[in-house]
């Protein structure tokens, strides 16, 4: 059967066909749909949203040790979080096959950096496999499990946004039941003490040598020879761009098994061509190694190492061909993403935007948009968890330097479960003078509404224990002020009280994301009374896309408004009224 | 570049572009083409500028195109057409919805919505202006603007041999099918 599938759907299908029984992940663009699609195979595969990537990797590692073929998936920066168990598991080796999917995001469509995770394979000493389209996502995954079990190594399966989110035609196969490998306690293998690790390191170096030999003849690496003087080595999505530009006009060595690199095969290919080009997206991962092996080639001297490639960039780099384009004479205004109308985060950030002498260390989620125009109520956003802990560092530094800035450390509910709890403990343990704030909108918003430990539902749709950030903060030892962030007076009171409080005090803002399905319908809307409007533009300061100026006065677009009343509360002239019910 | 055809759909998060690309790719697939489609999810969906690319032909390699390579640009919002025209071939066609959604920069009073977008497009490119909002209201649901534009796209690309009605029946929930078919037909007439 043939079907149009995204790379992520194809990875889920590939896991099913390869006989995988265990899957764990934490959401993150562009990886999220891998596990969302895994649920389709729930008769055969247990899948979970773990609270963070480290937990997901450890769950999948445990399953592999128990004998299952397991998979964990995450976005590129998630691998940073999961790195600790991964590096050691690379030394130990597997029982059931183990694959870590890293979905990188060149061009940072939805990310805070564009790190090239292929280096993790070399760094941790694992095998690296890179598909170039959806069909290969599915087919190469089966091979990844063969490699993992044959060489006793974890496999890094690396995709990028354009692989994950592009749909192409896929020919489906059948599931191969492989069952679970037997499990028996094996202390030297799975207990990573220094004594065992010393032995494991020697072994893993040998495994790399063996894998390199294997890679030379692997079905994932193939030469498309046409007798040209030029030869191109490429992998991943860059292969598709090379084919788009050159078709059958040049010889190509297409690599799918990219660490350890098949150096004999590369040397052979190089010897057949006068000039060798390396076309790879982002860093010169292959080029560096190929040059180090003494093989002449041209790569990043021509192909950019910043942002994603496309056929046009490849043509420009290698052929110096510039595509003709035409522009039109229009002053195009930027269209950045914004907090939705009715978003509960708006009330909190509006409150912060009014405060002087205040520092807001924030974090990653929809609420990062509180740092954009016109709210601009944010000082930092680094990585998940840093909303609390970087705030702690700033608060301590202010204390030492004798400044009196008030620090609010902010993160969302999913981020709280991910890596906020340890930061909260640090604040209390080390007596941080700051206010931790959890913006609890009852869902993992930014990545498209995944369940989390606070929602009472699992990925597989089962009801489960619902954990409340308020209870957890209390259990840690904070006094907790729970507030509806869209009630601006209550929000401001809570912020003032928390700052003044003698006891360590935290705030939890509680109001669900307006996009959650199944919420009661929004019956009310806000409308502008044009008679009363004094055109002061205060209402524009809340940064709601439904509120703008039209024909000289404020105007609220009825089709967008959900009646949260934040704009109504900032209007000093009663020009915004509530209607409906 | 080989002879694949390139479609670029642009608009604002929430305008229903993904559904259109889904119907489009299903139809092209049924017609026997090789098809690749690329969309970007995540951050941009919160009211930001969004794009989807659809490529079809005998054999398609890259799921995306660079500047100057789209045969047709379908813009679900007026200003977005101007933002993305650079991706159009010089001889390409713009199908533009005469519908304004102010971006937050405009809404918060920091800039004005640009004037004369359609005229500027017409000066440089073959331009088809569609009033999808009006057409959608005429069929009875403003949310069918996206399908009106699908109709206009199918007409502009002369893909009328494909049984789009059948495809829509497969993809769109039953109680919404009729109104969407009406919207599609409206788009074909415009
Ligand atoms: C280490 C890491 N993992 C995953 C992500 C992707 N990611 C960005 S925001 C987000 C969800 C945030 O959810 P929440 O904290 O509940 O805030 P909301 O978006 O609902 O406001 C995720 C998973 C990331 N940026 N970094």
Short mmCIF file of C-alpha atoms in Angstrom, two decimals, chain B residues 1-2 13 17 27 34 40 52 67 95 113 118-119 125 140-141 144 146 156 163 183:
data_model
loop_
_atom_site.label_atom_id
_atom_site.label_comp_id
_atom_site.label_asym_id
_atom_site.label_seq_id
_atom_site.Cartn_x
_atom_site.Cartn_y
_atom_site.Cartn_z
CA UNK B 1 15.45 22.24 -11.52
CA UNK B 2 13.46 19.48 -13.15
CA UNK B 13 -1.84 30.72 11.25
CA UNK B 17 -3.98 26.22 4.77
CA UNK B 27 -5.93 14.85 -5.49
CA UNK B 34 4.77 12.05 -7.49
CA UNK B 40 6.25 24.21 9.13
CA UNK B 52 3.11 25.31 2.83
CA UNK B 67 13.35 31.91 -4.20
CA UNK B 95 -3.74 34.18 -6.59
CA UNK B 113 -1.37 48.16 6.85
CA UNK B 118 -2.95 44.35 -5.32
CA UNK B 119 -1.93 47.12 -7.73
CA UNK B 125 3.04 39.51 -11.92
CA UNK B 140 -23.00 30.70 4.19
CA UNK B 141 -19.80 30.19 6.22
CA UNK B 144 -14.83 28.22 3.87
CA UNK B 146 -9.77 28.40 2.24
CA UNK B 156 -5.45 28.61 -12.35
CA UNK B 163 -12.36 14.69 -9.18
CA UNK B 183 -17.32 27.13 -1.73
#
